[in-house]
JSON list of C-alpha atoms and ligand atoms in Angstrom, two decimals:
[
{"chain": "A", "resi": 92, "resn": "UNK", "atom": "CA", "xyz": [-66.79, -241.52, -19.63]},
{"chain": "A", "resi": 93, "resn": "UNK", "atom": "CA", "xyz": [-68.56, -238.40, -18.40]},
{"chain": "A", "resi": 94, "resn": "UNK", "atom": "CA", "xyz": [-68.16, -236.95, -21.87]},
{"chain": "A", "resi": 95, "resn": "UNK", "atom": "CA", "xyz": [-69.76, -240.02, -23.42]},
{"chain": "A", "resi": 96, "resn": "UNK", "atom": "CA", "xyz": [-72.76, -239.71, -21.10]},
{"chain": "A", "resi": 97, "resn": "UNK", "atom": "CA", "xyz": [-73.08, -236.05, -22.01]},
{"chain": "A", "resi": 98, "resn": "UNK", "atom": "CA", "xyz": [-72.98, -236.89, -25.71]},
{"chain": "A", "resi": 99, "resn": "UNK", "atom": "CA", "xyz": [-75.60, -239.61, -25.25]},
{"chain": "A", "resi": 100, "resn": "UNK", "atom": "CA", "xyz": [-77.83, -237.30, -23.25]},
{"chain": "A", "resi": 101, "resn": "UNK", "atom": "CA", "xyz": [-77.46, -234.61, -25.93]},
{"chain": "A", "resi": 102, "resn": "UNK", "atom": "CA", "xyz": [-78.26, -237.12, -28.68]},
{"chain": "A", "resi": 103, "resn": "UNK", "atom": "CA", "xyz": [-81.30, -238.37, -26.75]},
{"chain": "A", "resi": 104, "resn": "UNK", "atom": "CA", "xyz": [-82.66, -234.83, -26.25]},
{"chain": "A", "resi": 105, "resn": "UNK", "atom": "CA", "xyz": [-82.14, -233.86, -29.90]},
{"chain": "A", "resi": 106, "resn": "UNK", "atom": "CA", "xyz": [-83.80, -237.06, -31.12]},
{"chain": "A", "resi": 107, "resn": "UNK", "atom": "CA", "xyz": [-86.70, -236.43, -28.74]},
{"chain": "A", "resi": 108, "resn": "UNK", "atom": "CA", "xyz": [-86.98, -232.81, -29.90]},
{"chain": "A", "resi": 109, "resn": "UNK", "atom": "CA", "xyz": [-87.07, -233.90, -33.56]},
{"chain": "A", "resi": 110, "resn": "UNK", "atom": "CA", "xyz": [-89.65, -236.56, -32.79]},
{"chain": "A", "resi": 111, "resn": "UNK", "atom": "CA", "xyz": [-91.99, -234.10, -31.03]},
{"chain": "A", "resi": 112, "resn": "UNK", "atom": "CA", "xyz": [-91.49, -230.95, -33.12]},
{"chain": "A", "resi": 113, "resn": "UNK", "atom": "CA", "xyz": [-93.38, -232.45, -36.08]},
{"chain": "A", "resi": 114, "resn": "UNK", "atom": "CA", "xyz": [-96.09, -235.02, -36.60]},
{"chain": "A", "resi": 115, "resn": "UNK", "atom": "CA", "xyz": [-95.42, -238.30, -34.82]},
{"chain": "A", "resi": 116, "resn": "UNK", "atom": "CA", "xyz": [-94.49, -241.31, -36.95]},
{"chain": "A", "resi": 117, "resn": "UNK", "atom": "CA", "xyz": [-97.38, -243.67, -37.72]},
{"chain": "A", "resi": 118, "resn": "UNK", "atom": "CA", "xyz": [-97.73, -246.64, -35.36]},
{"chain": "A", "resi": 119, "resn": "UNK", "atom": "CA", "xyz": [-99.45, -248.76, -38.05]},
{"chain": "A", "resi": 120, "resn": "UNK", "atom": "CA", "xyz": [-99.35, -249.10, -41.87]},
{"chain": "A", "resi": 121, "resn": "UNK", "atom": "CA", "xyz": [-102.01, -246.43, -42.25]},
{"chain": "A", "resi": 122, "resn": "UNK", "atom": "CA", "xyz": [-104.84, -244.75, -40.37]},
{"chain": "A", "resi": 123, "resn": "UNK", "atom": "CA", "xyz": [-107.60, -243.77, -42.78]},
{"chain": "A", "resi": 124, "resn": "UNK", "atom": "CA", "xyz": [-109.47, -240.91, -41.10]},
{"chain": "A", "resi": 125, "resn": "UNK", "atom": "CA", "xyz": [-112.94, -241.85, -39.91]},
{"chain": "A", "resi": 126, "resn": "UNK", "atom": "CA", "xyz": [-114.91, -238.57, -39.93]},
{"chain": "A", "resi": 127, "resn": "UNK", "atom": "CA", "xyz": [-117.96, -240.29, -38.39]},
{"chain": "A", "resi": 128, "resn": "UNK", "atom": "CA", "xyz": [-116.08, -241.07, -35.16]},
{"chain": "A", "resi": 129, "resn": "UNK", "atom": "CA", "xyz": [-116.90, -238.48, -32.47]},
{"chain": "A", "resi": 130, "resn": "UNK", "atom": "CA", "xyz": [-113.65, -239.10, -30.50]},
{"chain": "A", "resi": 131, "resn": "UNK", "atom": "CA", "xyz": [-111.16, -236.21, -30.36]},
{"chain": "A", "resi": 132, "resn": "UNK", "atom": "CA", "xyz": [-107.48, -237.10, -30.70]},
{"chain": "A", "resi": 133, "resn": "UNK", "atom": "CA", "xyz": [-104.37, -235.33, -31.97]},
{"chain": "A", "resi": 134, "resn": "UNK", "atom": "CA", "xyz": [-105.23, -235.95, -35.64]},
{"chain": "A", "resi": 135, "resn": "UNK", "atom": "CA", "xyz": [-108.21, -238.00, -36.75]},
{"chain": "A", "resi": 136, "resn": "UNK", "atom": "CA", "xyz": [-109.46, -241.36, -35.50]},
{"chain": "A", "resi": 137, "resn": "UNK", "atom": "CA", "xyz": [-108.59, -244.43, -37.61]},
{"chain": "A", "resi": 138, "resn": "UNK", "atom": "CA", "xyz": [-111.19, -246.32, -39.60]},
{"chain": "A", "resi": 139, "resn": "UNK", "atom": "CA", "xyz": [-111.03, -250.10, -39.09]},
{"chain": "A", "resi": 140, "resn": "UNK", "atom": "CA", "xyz": [-108.17, -250.95, -41.52]},
{"chain": "A", "resi": 141, "resn": "UNK", "atom": "CA", "xyz": [-110.17, -253.92, -42.87]},
{"chain": "A", "resi": 142, "resn": "UNK", "atom": "CA", "xyz": [-112.66, -251.40, -44.28]},
{"chain": "A", "resi": 143, "resn": "UNK", "atom": "CA", "xyz": [-110.02, -249.35, -46.15]},
{"chain": "A", "resi": 144, "resn": "UNK", "atom": "CA", "xyz": [-110.23, -249.31, -49.96]},
{"chain": "A", "resi": 145, "resn": "UNK", "atom": "CA", "xyz": [-108.49, -247.47, -52.81]},
{"chain": "A", "resi": 146, "resn": "UNK", "atom": "CA", "xyz": [-111.16, -244.75, -52.59]},
{"chain": "A", "resi": 147, "resn": "UNK", "atom": "CA", "xyz": [-109.67, -243.69, -49.23]},
{"chain": "A", "resi": 148, "resn": "UNK", "atom": "CA", "xyz": [-106.26, -243.16, -50.86]},
{"chain": "A", "resi": 149, "resn": "UNK", "atom": "CA", "xyz": [-107.20, -241.34, -54.06]},
{"chain": "A", "resi": 150, "resn": "UNK", "atom": "CA", "xyz": [-108.42, -238.03, -55.47]},
{"chain": "A", "resi": 151, "resn": "UNK", "atom": "CA", "xyz": [-109.66, -237.11, -58.95]},
{"chain": "A", "resi": 152, "resn": "UNK", "atom": "CA", "xyz": [-109.38, -233.84, -60.80]},
{"chain": "A", "resi": 153, "resn": "UNK", "atom": "CA", "xyz": [-106.04, -232.21, -59.99]},
{"chain": "A", "resi": 154, "resn": "UNK", "atom": "CA", "xyz": [-105.71, -231.55, -63.77]},
{"chain": "A", "resi": 155, "resn": "UNK", "atom": "CA", "xyz": [-108.78, -229.29, -63.67]},
{"chain": "A", "resi": 156, "resn": "UNK", "atom": "CA", "xyz": [-108.12, -225.52, -63.42]},
{"chain": "A", "resi": 157, "resn": "UNK", "atom": "CA", "xyz": [-109.51, -223.75, -60.35]},
{"chain": "A", "resi": 158, "resn": "UNK", "atom": "CA", "xyz": [-111.87, -220.79, -60.86]},
{"chain": "A", "resi": 159, "resn": "UNK", "atom": "CA", "xyz": [-109.78, -217.62, -60.44]},
{"chain": "A", "resi": 160, "resn": "UNK", "atom": "CA", "xyz": [-112.74, -215.19, -60.90]},
{"chain": "A", "resi": 161, "resn": "UNK", "atom": "CA", "xyz": [-112.42, -213.67, -57.43]},
{"chain": "A", "resi": 162, "resn": "UNK", "atom": "CA", "xyz": [-110.84, -210.49, -56.02]},
{"chain": "A", "resi": 163, "resn": "UNK", "atom": "CA", "xyz": [-107.44, -212.19, -55.48]},
{"chain": "A", "resi": 164, "resn": "UNK", "atom": "CA", "xyz": [-107.30, -213.79, -58.94]},
{"chain": "A", "resi": 165, "resn": "UNK", "atom": "CA", "xyz": [-106.11, -217.11, -57.56]},
{"chain": "A", "resi": 166, "resn": "UNK", "atom": "CA", "xyz": [-107.61, -220.43, -56.54]},
{"chain": "A", "resi": 167, "resn": "UNK", "atom": "CA", "xyz": [-106.13, -223.12, -54.32]},
{"chain": "A", "resi": 168, "resn": "UNK", "atom": "CA", "xyz": [-107.28, -226.71, -54.87]},
{"chain": "A", "resi": 169, "resn": "UNK", "atom": "CA", "xyz": [-106.14, -228.54, -51.73]},
{"chain": "A", "resi": 170, "resn": "UNK", "atom": "CA", "xyz": [-105.50, -232.29, -51.61]},
{"chain": "A", "resi": 171, "resn": "UNK", "atom": "CA", "xyz": [-105.00, -232.97, -47.92]},
{"chain": "A", "resi": 172, "resn": "UNK", "atom": "CA", "xyz": [-106.57, -235.27, -45.32]},
{"chain": "A", "resi": 173, "resn": "UNK", "atom": "CA", "xyz": [-109.96, -233.66, -45.95]},
{"chain": "A", "resi": 174, "resn": "UNK", "atom": "CA", "xyz": [-109.94, -234.83, -49.58]},
{"chain": "A", "resi": 175, "resn": "UNK", "atom": "CA", "xyz": [-107.90, -238.05, -49.03]},
{"chain": "A", "resi": 176, "resn": "UNK", "atom": "CA", "xyz": [-108.72, -239.56, -45.61]},
{"chain": "A", "resi": 177, "resn": "UNK", "atom": "CA", "xyz": [-105.89, -242.09, -46.12]},
{"chain": "A", "resi": 178, "resn": "UNK", "atom": "CA", "xyz": [-103.36, -239.24, -45.67]},
{"chain": "A", "resi": 179, "resn": "UNK", "atom": "CA", "xyz": [-104.16, -239.13, -41.94]},
{"chain": "A", "resi": 180, "resn": "UNK", "atom": "CA", "xyz": [-100.95, -239.54, -39.86]},
{"chain": "A", "resi": 181, "resn": "UNK", "atom": "CA", "xyz": [-98.73, -239.65, -42.99]},
{"chain": "A", "resi": 182, "resn": "UNK", "atom": "CA", "xyz": [-97.41, -236.07, -42.84]},
{"chain": "A", "resi": 183, "resn": "UNK", "atom": "CA", "xyz": [-97.79, -235.13, -46.50]},
{"chain": "A", "resi": 184, "resn": "UNK", "atom": "CA", "xyz": [-100.25, -233.35, -48.81]},
{"chain": "A", "resi": 185, "resn": "UNK", "atom": "CA", "xyz": [-100.59, -231.43, -52.09]},
{"chain": "A", "resi": 186, "resn": "UNK", "atom": "CA", "xyz": [-102.19, -228.30, -53.46]},
{"chain": "A", "resi": 187, "resn": "UNK", "atom": "CA", "xyz": [-102.74, -227.06, -57.01]},
{"chain": "A", "resi": 188, "resn": "UNK", "atom": "CA", "xyz": [-102.87, -223.29, -57.40]},
{"chain": "A", "resi": 189, "resn": "UNK", "atom": "CA", "xyz": [-104.23, -221.43, -60.42]},
{"chain": "A", "resi": 190, "resn": "UNK", "atom": "CA", "xyz": [-103.44, -217.77, -60.96]},
{"chain": "A", "resi": 191, "resn": "UNK", "atom": "CA", "xyz": [-105.13, -215.35, -63.36]},
{"chain": "A", "resi": 192, "resn": "UNK", "atom": "CA", "xyz": [-102.80, -212.64, -64.77]},
{"chain": "A", "resi": 193, "resn": "UNK", "atom": "CA", "xyz": [-101.61, -210.55, -61.76]},
{"chain": "A", "resi": 194, "resn": "UNK", "atom": "CA", "xyz": [-103.39, -213.01, -59.43]},
{"chain": "A", "resi": 195, "resn": "UNK", "atom": "CA", "xyz": [-102.05, -213.16, -55.89]},
{"chain": "A", "resi": 196, "resn": "UNK", "atom": "CA", "xyz": [-101.94, -215.68, -53.05]},
{"chain": "A", "resi": 197, "resn": "UNK", "atom": "CA", "xyz": [-101.75, -213.16, -50.20]},
{"chain": "A", "resi": 198, "resn": "UNK", "atom": "CA", "xyz": [-99.23, -213.38, -47.32]},
{"chain": "A", "resi": 199, "resn": "UNK", "atom": "CA", "xyz": [-100.03, -216.44, -45.21]},
{"chain": "A", "resi": 200, "resn": "UNK", "atom": "CA", "xyz": [-98.39, -219.14, -43.10]},
{"chain": "A", "resi": 201, "resn": "UNK", "atom": "CA", "xyz": [-98.80, -222.90, -42.76]},
{"chain": "A", "resi": 202, "resn": "UNK", "atom": "CA", "xyz": [-98.42, -223.53, -39.01]},
{"chain": "A", "resi": 203, "resn": "UNK", "atom": "CA", "xyz": [-97.66, -227.23, -39.52]},
{"chain": "A", "resi": 204, "resn": "UNK", "atom": "CA", "xyz": [-95.87, -227.60, -42.87]},
{"chain": "A", "resi": 205, "resn": "UNK", "atom": "CA", "xyz": [-92.93, -226.71, -45.04]},
{"chain": "A", "resi": 206, "resn": "UNK", "atom": "CA", "xyz": [-94.07, -226.19, -48.63]},
{"chain": "A", "resi": 207, "resn": "UNK", "atom": "CA", "xyz": [-92.17, -227.01, -51.82]},
{"chain": "A", "resi": 208, "resn": "UNK", "atom": "CA", "xyz": [-93.71, -225.35, -54.88]},
{"chain": "A", "resi": 209, "resn": "UNK", "atom": "CA", "xyz": [-93.16, -226.16, -58.57]},
{"chain": "A", "resi": 210, "resn": "UNK", "atom": "CA", "xyz": [-94.27, -223.86, -61.39]},
{"chain": "A", "resi": 211, "resn": "UNK", "atom": "CA", "xyz": [-95.94, -226.07, -64.02]},
{"chain": "A", "resi": 212, "resn": "UNK", "atom": "CA", "xyz": [-96.73, -223.19, -66.39]},
{"chain": "A", "resi": 213, "resn": "UNK", "atom": "CA", "xyz": [-96.16, -219.42, -66.32]},
{"chain": "A", "resi": 214, "resn": "UNK", "atom": "CA", "xyz": [-94.17, -217.15, -64.00]},
{"chain": "A", "resi": 215, "resn": "UNK", "atom": "CA", "xyz": [-94.50, -216.34, -60.31]},
{"chain": "A", "resi": 216, "resn": "UNK", "atom": "CA", "xyz": [-92.95, -213.77, -58.02]},
{"chain": "A", "resi": 217, "resn": "UNK", "atom": "CA", "xyz": [-92.66, -215.61, -54.68]},
{"chain": "A", "resi": 218, "resn": "UNK", "atom": "CA", "xyz": [-91.13, -214.86, -51.33]},
{"chain": "A", "resi": 219, "resn": "UNK", "atom": "CA", "xyz": [-91.03, -215.48, -47.62]},
{"chain": "A", "resi": 220, "resn": "UNK", "atom": "CA", "xyz": [-89.96, -213.33, -44.65]},
{"chain": "A", "resi": 221, "resn": "UNK", "atom": "CA", "xyz": [-87.72, -214.54, -41.82]},
{"chain": "A", "resi": 222, "resn": "UNK", "atom": "CA", "xyz": [-88.78, -214.04, -38.19]},
{"chain": "A", "resi": 223, "resn": "UNK", "atom": "CA", "xyz": [-87.91, -211.07, -35.94]},
{"chain": "A", "resi": 224, "resn": "UNK", "atom": "CA", "xyz": [-85.71, -209.19, -35.62]},
{"chain": "A", "resi": 225, "resn": "UNK", "atom": "CA", "xyz": [-84.34, -209.40, -39.17]},
{"chain": "A", "resi": 226, "resn": "UNK", "atom": "CA", "xyz": [-87.58, -209.86, -41.15]},
{"chain": "A", "resi": 227, "resn": "UNK", "atom": "CA", "xyz": [-85.47, -210.53, -44.22]},
{"chain": "A", "resi": 228, "resn": "UNK", "atom": "CA", "xyz": [-87.43, -210.96, -47.45]},
{"chain": "A", "resi": 229, "resn": "UNK", "atom": "CA", "xyz": [-86.15, -213.91, -49.50]},
{"chain": "A", "resi": 230, "resn": "UNK", "atom": "CA", "xyz": [-87.82, -213.64, -52.90]},
{"chain": "A", "resi": 231, "resn": "UNK", "atom": "CA", "xyz": [-87.41, -214.66, -56.52]},
{"chain": "A", "resi": 232, "resn": "UNK", "atom": "CA", "xyz": [-89.17, -214.78, -59.88]},
{"chain": "A", "resi": 233, "resn": "UNK", "atom": "CA", "xyz": [-89.86, -218.37, -60.89]},
{"chain": "A", "resi": 234, "resn": "UNK", "atom": "CA", "xyz": [-90.53, -219.65, -64.39]},
{"chain": "A", "resi": 235, "resn": "UNK", "atom": "CA", "xyz": [-91.90, -222.94, -65.71]},
{"chain": "A", "resi": 236, "resn": "UNK", "atom": "CA", "xyz": [-90.08, -225.83, -64.07]},
{"chain": "A", "resi": 237, "resn": "UNK", "atom": "CA", "xyz": [-88.63, -223.78, -61.22]},
{"chain": "A", "resi": 238, "resn": "UNK", "atom": "CA", "xyz": [-89.00, -225.01, -57.64]},
{"chain": "A", "resi": 239, "resn": "UNK", "atom": "CA", "xyz": [-89.06, -222.94, -54.42]},
{"chain": "A", "resi": 240, "resn": "UNK", "atom": "CA", "xyz": [-89.32, -223.77, -50.71]},
{"chain": "A", "resi": 241, "resn": "UNK", "atom": "CA", "xyz": [-91.31, -221.95, -48.01]},
{"chain": "A", "resi": 242, "resn": "UNK", "atom": "CA", "xyz": [-89.99, -223.05, -44.60]},
{"chain": "A", "resi": 243, "resn": "UNK", "atom": "CA", "xyz": [-92.57, -224.12, -42.00]},
{"chain": "A", "resi": 244, "resn": "UNK", "atom": "CA", "xyz": [-94.39, -221.29, -40.21]},
{"chain": "A", "resi": 245, "resn": "UNK", "atom": "CA", "xyz": [-92.91, -218.39, -42.20]},
{"chain": "A", "resi": 246, "resn": "UNK", "atom": "CA", "xyz": [-95.06, -215.74, -43.90]},
{"chain": "A", "resi": 247, "resn": "UNK", "atom": "CA", "xyz": [-95.00, -216.23, -47.68]},
{"chain": "A", "resi": 248, "resn": "UNK", "atom": "CA", "xyz": [-96.86, -215.14, -50.85]},
{"chain": "A", "resi": 249, "resn": "UNK", "atom": "CA", "xyz": [-97.08, -215.70, -54.60]},
{"chain": "A", "resi": 250, "resn": "UNK", "atom": "CA", "xyz": [-98.00, -213.38, -57.51]},
{"chain": "A", "resi": 251, "resn": "UNK", "atom": "CA", "xyz": [-98.50, -214.23, -61.18]},
{"chain": "A", "resi": 252, "resn": "UNK", "atom": "CA", "xyz": [-96.07, -212.08, -63.17]},
{"chain": "A", "resi": 253, "resn": "UNK", "atom": "CA", "xyz": [-96.45, -214.02, -66.45]},
{"chain": "A", "resi": 254, "resn": "UNK", "atom": "CA", "xyz": [-98.36, -212.97, -69.58]},
{"chain": "A", "resi": 255, "resn": "UNK", "atom": "CA", "xyz": [-101.13, -215.53, -69.14]},
{"chain": "A", "resi": 256, "resn": "UNK", "atom": "CA", "xyz": [-102.43, -217.89, -66.50]},
{"chain": "A", "resi": 257, "resn": "UNK", "atom": "CA", "xyz": [-99.95, -219.56, -64.18]},
{"chain": "A", "resi": 258, "resn": "UNK", "atom": "CA", "xyz": [-100.27, -222.99, -62.57]},
{"chain": "A", "resi": 259, "resn": "UNK", "atom": "CA", "xyz": [-98.24, -224.30, -59.64]},
{"chain": "A", "resi": 260, "resn": "UNK", "atom": "CA", "xyz": [-98.33, -227.46, -57.58]},
{"chain": "A", "resi": 261, "resn": "UNK", "atom": "CA", "xyz": [-97.10, -227.67, -53.99]},
{"chain": "A", "resi": 262, "resn": "UNK", "atom": "CA", "xyz": [-96.21, -230.52, -51.72]},
{"chain": "A", "resi": 263, "resn": "UNK", "atom": "CA", "xyz": [-96.58, -229.86, -47.98]},
{"chain": "A", "resi": 264, "resn": "UNK", "atom": "CA", "xyz": [-95.07, -231.77, -45.08]},
{"chain": "A", "resi": 265, "resn": "UNK", "atom": "CA", "xyz": [-98.34, -232.32, -43.21]},
{"chain": "A", "resi": 266, "resn": "UNK", "atom": "CA", "xyz": [-101.62, -234.08, -43.99]},
{"chain": "A", "resi": 267, "resn": "UNK", "atom": "CA", "xyz": [-103.23, -231.00, -42.37]},
{"chain": "A", "resi": 268, "resn": "UNK", "atom": "CA", "xyz": [-100.90, -228.01, -43.00]},
{"chain": "A", "resi": 269, "resn": "UNK", "atom": "CA", "xyz": [-103.37, -225.33, -41.88]},
{"chain": "A", "resi": 270, "resn": "UNK", "atom": "CA", "xyz": [-103.53, -221.86, -43.46]},
{"chain": "A", "resi": 271, "resn": "UNK", "atom": "CA", "xyz": [-103.33, -218.58, -41.60]},
{"chain": "A", "resi": 272, "resn": "UNK", "atom": "CA", "xyz": [-103.90, -215.68, -44.02]},
{"chain": "A", "resi": 273, "resn": "UNK", "atom": "CA", "xyz": [-102.38, -212.64, -42.31]},
{"chain": "A", "resi": 274, "resn": "UNK", "atom": "CA", "xyz": [-104.86, -209.99, -43.49]},
{"chain": "A", "resi": 275, "resn": "UNK", "atom": "CA", "xyz": [-107.88, -212.16, -42.68]},
{"chain": "A", "resi": 276, "resn": "UNK", "atom": "CA", "xyz": [-106.53, -213.14, -39.26]},
{"chain": "A", "resi": 277, "resn": "UNK", "atom": "CA", "xyz": [-105.61, -209.57, -38.27]},
{"chain": "A", "resi": 278, "resn": "UNK", "atom": "CA", "xyz": [-108.43, -207.52, -39.87]},
{"chain": "A", "resi": 279, "resn": "UNK", "atom": "CA", "xyz": [-111.13, -210.16, -40.27]},
{"chain": "A", "resi": 280, "resn": "UNK", "atom": "CA", "xyz": [-111.07, -212.04, -36.97]},
{"chain": "A", "resi": 281, "resn": "UNK", "atom": "CA", "xyz": [-114.37, -212.98, -35.37]},
{"chain": "A", "resi": 282, "resn": "UNK", "atom": "CA", "xyz": [-115.01, -211.08, -33.15]},
{"chain": "A", "resi": 283, "resn": "UNK", "atom": "CA", "xyz": [-112.80, -208.21, -34.32]},
{"chain": "A", "resi": 284, "resn": "UNK", "atom": "CA", "xyz": [-109.57, -207.33, -32.52]},
{"chain": "A", "resi": 285, "resn": "UNK", "atom": "CA", "xyz": [-110.09, -203.96, -30.75]},
{"chain": "A", "resi": 286, "resn": "UNK", "atom": "CA", "xyz": [-109.11, -201.19, -33.15]},
{"chain": "A", "resi": 287, "resn": "UNK", "atom": "CA", "xyz": [-106.91, -199.58, -30.42]},
{"chain": "A", "resi": 288, "resn": "UNK", "atom": "CA", "xyz": [-104.68, -202.64, -30.58]},
{"chain": "A", "resi": 289, "resn": "UNK", "atom": "CA", "xyz": [-104.40, -202.57, -34.36]},
{"chain": "A", "resi": 290, "resn": "UNK", "atom": "CA", "xyz": [-104.00, -198.77, -34.55]},
{"chain": "A", "resi": 291, "resn": "UNK", "atom": "CA", "xyz": [-100.95, -199.01, -32.26]},
{"chain": "A", "resi": 292, "resn": "UNK", "atom": "CA", "xyz": [-99.63, -202.17, -33.92]},
{"chain": "A", "resi": 293, "resn": "UNK", "atom": "CA", "xyz": [-99.72, -200.61, -37.38]},
{"chain": "A", "resi": 294, "resn": "UNK", "atom": "CA", "xyz": [-99.05, -197.02, -36.21]},
{"chain": "A", "resi": 295, "resn": "UNK", "atom": "CA", "xyz": [-102.01, -195.59, -38.13]},
{"chain": "A", "resi": 296, "resn": "UNK", "atom": "CA", "xyz": [-105.27, -193.82, -37.30]},
{"chain": "A", "resi": 297, "resn": "UNK", "atom": "CA", "xyz": [-108.22, -195.92, -36.10]},
{"chain": "A", "resi": 298, "resn": "UNK", "atom": "CA", "xyz": [-110.25, -194.89, -39.20]},
{"chain": "A", "resi": 299, "resn": "UNK", "atom": "CA", "xyz": [-107.70, -196.68, -41.40]},
{"chain": "A", "resi": 300, "resn": "UNK", "atom": "CA", "xyz": [-108.09, -199.79, -39.25]},
{"chain": "A", "resi": 301, "resn": "UNK", "atom": "CA", "xyz": [-111.90, -199.60, -39.51]},
{"chain": "A", "resi": 302, "resn": "UNK", "atom": "CA", "xyz": [-111.59, -199.29, -43.28]},
{"chain": "A", "resi": 303, "resn": "UNK", "atom": "CA", "xyz": [-109.33, -202.36, -43.43]},
{"chain": "A", "resi": 304, "resn": "UNK", "atom": "CA", "xyz": [-111.69, -204.30, -41.13]},
{"chain": "A", "resi": 305, "resn": "UNK", "atom": "CA", "xyz": [-114.62, -203.67, -43.49]},
{"chain": "A", "resi": 306, "resn": "UNK", "atom": "CA", "xyz": [-112.68, -205.38, -46.32]},
{"chain": "A", "resi": 307, "resn": "UNK", "atom": "CA", "xyz": [-112.79, -208.78, -44.60]},
{"chain": "B", "resi": 466, "resn": "NAG", "atom": "C1", "xyz": [-116.29, -218.79, -61.50]},
{"chain": "B", "resi": 466, "resn": "NAG", "atom": "O1", "xyz": [-116.67, -218.02, -60.37]},
{"chain": "B", "resi": 466, "resn": "NAG", "atom": "C2", "xyz": [-117.48, -216.90, -60.70]},
{"chain": "B", "resi": 466, "resn": "NAG", "atom": "C3", "xyz": [-117.64, -216.06, -59.43]},
{"chain": "B", "resi": 466, "resn": "NAG", "atom": "O2", "xyz": [-118.09, -216.84, -58.36]},
{"chain": "B", "resi": 466, "resn": "NAG", "atom": "C4", "xyz": [-118.81, -217.40, -61.27]},
{"chain": "B", "resi": 466, "resn": "NAG", "atom": "O3", "xyz": [-119.62, -216.31, -61.61]},
{"chain": "B", "resi": 466, "resn": "NAG", "atom": "C5", "xyz": [-118.52, -218.25, -62.50]},
{"chain": "B", "resi": 466, "resn": "NAG", "atom": "O4", "xyz": [-119.71, -218.81, -62.99]},
{"chain": "B", "resi": 466, "resn": "NAG", "atom": "C6", "xyz": [-117.53, -219.35, -62.19]},
{"chain": "B", "resi": 466, "resn": "NAG", "atom": "N1", "xyz": [-117.13, -220.00, -63.44]},
{"chain": "B", "resi": 466, "resn": "NAG", "atom": "C7", "xyz": [-117.15, -221.32, -63.56]},
{"chain": "B", "resi": 466, "resn": "NAG", "atom": "C8", "xyz": [-116.68, -221.86, -64.88]},
{"chain": "B", "resi": 466, "resn": "NAG", "atom": "O5", "xyz": [-117.54, -222.07, -62.68]}
]
C-alpha cells in the first residue's frame, strides 16, 4: 500500500514537472494573439475568437529566398507567433534559413524550443554542444533530405559546406522560441559587460575583449 502511494506521488510529481517545464496546454481551441491588448500575461492575450479569420492562421512567402548579402552569409525567415498570431499558445513554429556559400548561422540557443532541421537543398555542417562539464560537440555534415535535431537550450550552429546556396527549414517546439546568439549576448550586450569579467572568462587580455566588443 505504502509503495502504491509512493508510486502515485512519483507519477503526480513527474506529470506536474512535464506540464510546467514547457508551454502549458491550451485551455481553448485557439488563442489568436491580440497585439493591441495592453495586458501582460505569460504569452499573448487572446483576440475574441469570433473575430478570428484565416488571415490569423496563415503566412505567405516561405518559398522566397532570404537575402544572404550580410557578413554572416545567412538569412533566417521566421514564421512564429509574430508572423502568425494564431500560433499563440500552440507551442510550434517554423523558420526558413538561406545560406550563401560558406554562410554561417553562428552559435546560438533557443531558450524555449527544441529545433528539428531539414536540408531542402545543399549541404550543411551542423552541431550542438552538451552542457558542463562534458561540453561534448555532437556534429555532422547533412545533405539534401537529411534531418537533424538541436535539443532545447543547447548551443548550436550551422555552416553551408555545399558548392552553391543551401536552404533549410526548421520546426521549433514553441510559438516563441527566442534566440540568444552567444557572441552578440556576450560581446554586444547593452550596456557592455565589464571587460574585466570577459578577460577572466575567456583568459585573454582586455584589449582582445575590447576588439571583440567593437565587432557587435
Ligand atoms: C540584399 O541586401 C543587401 C545588403 O543590405 C542590399 O544591398 C541588396 O539590395 C539586397 N538585395 C535584394 C535583392 O534585396
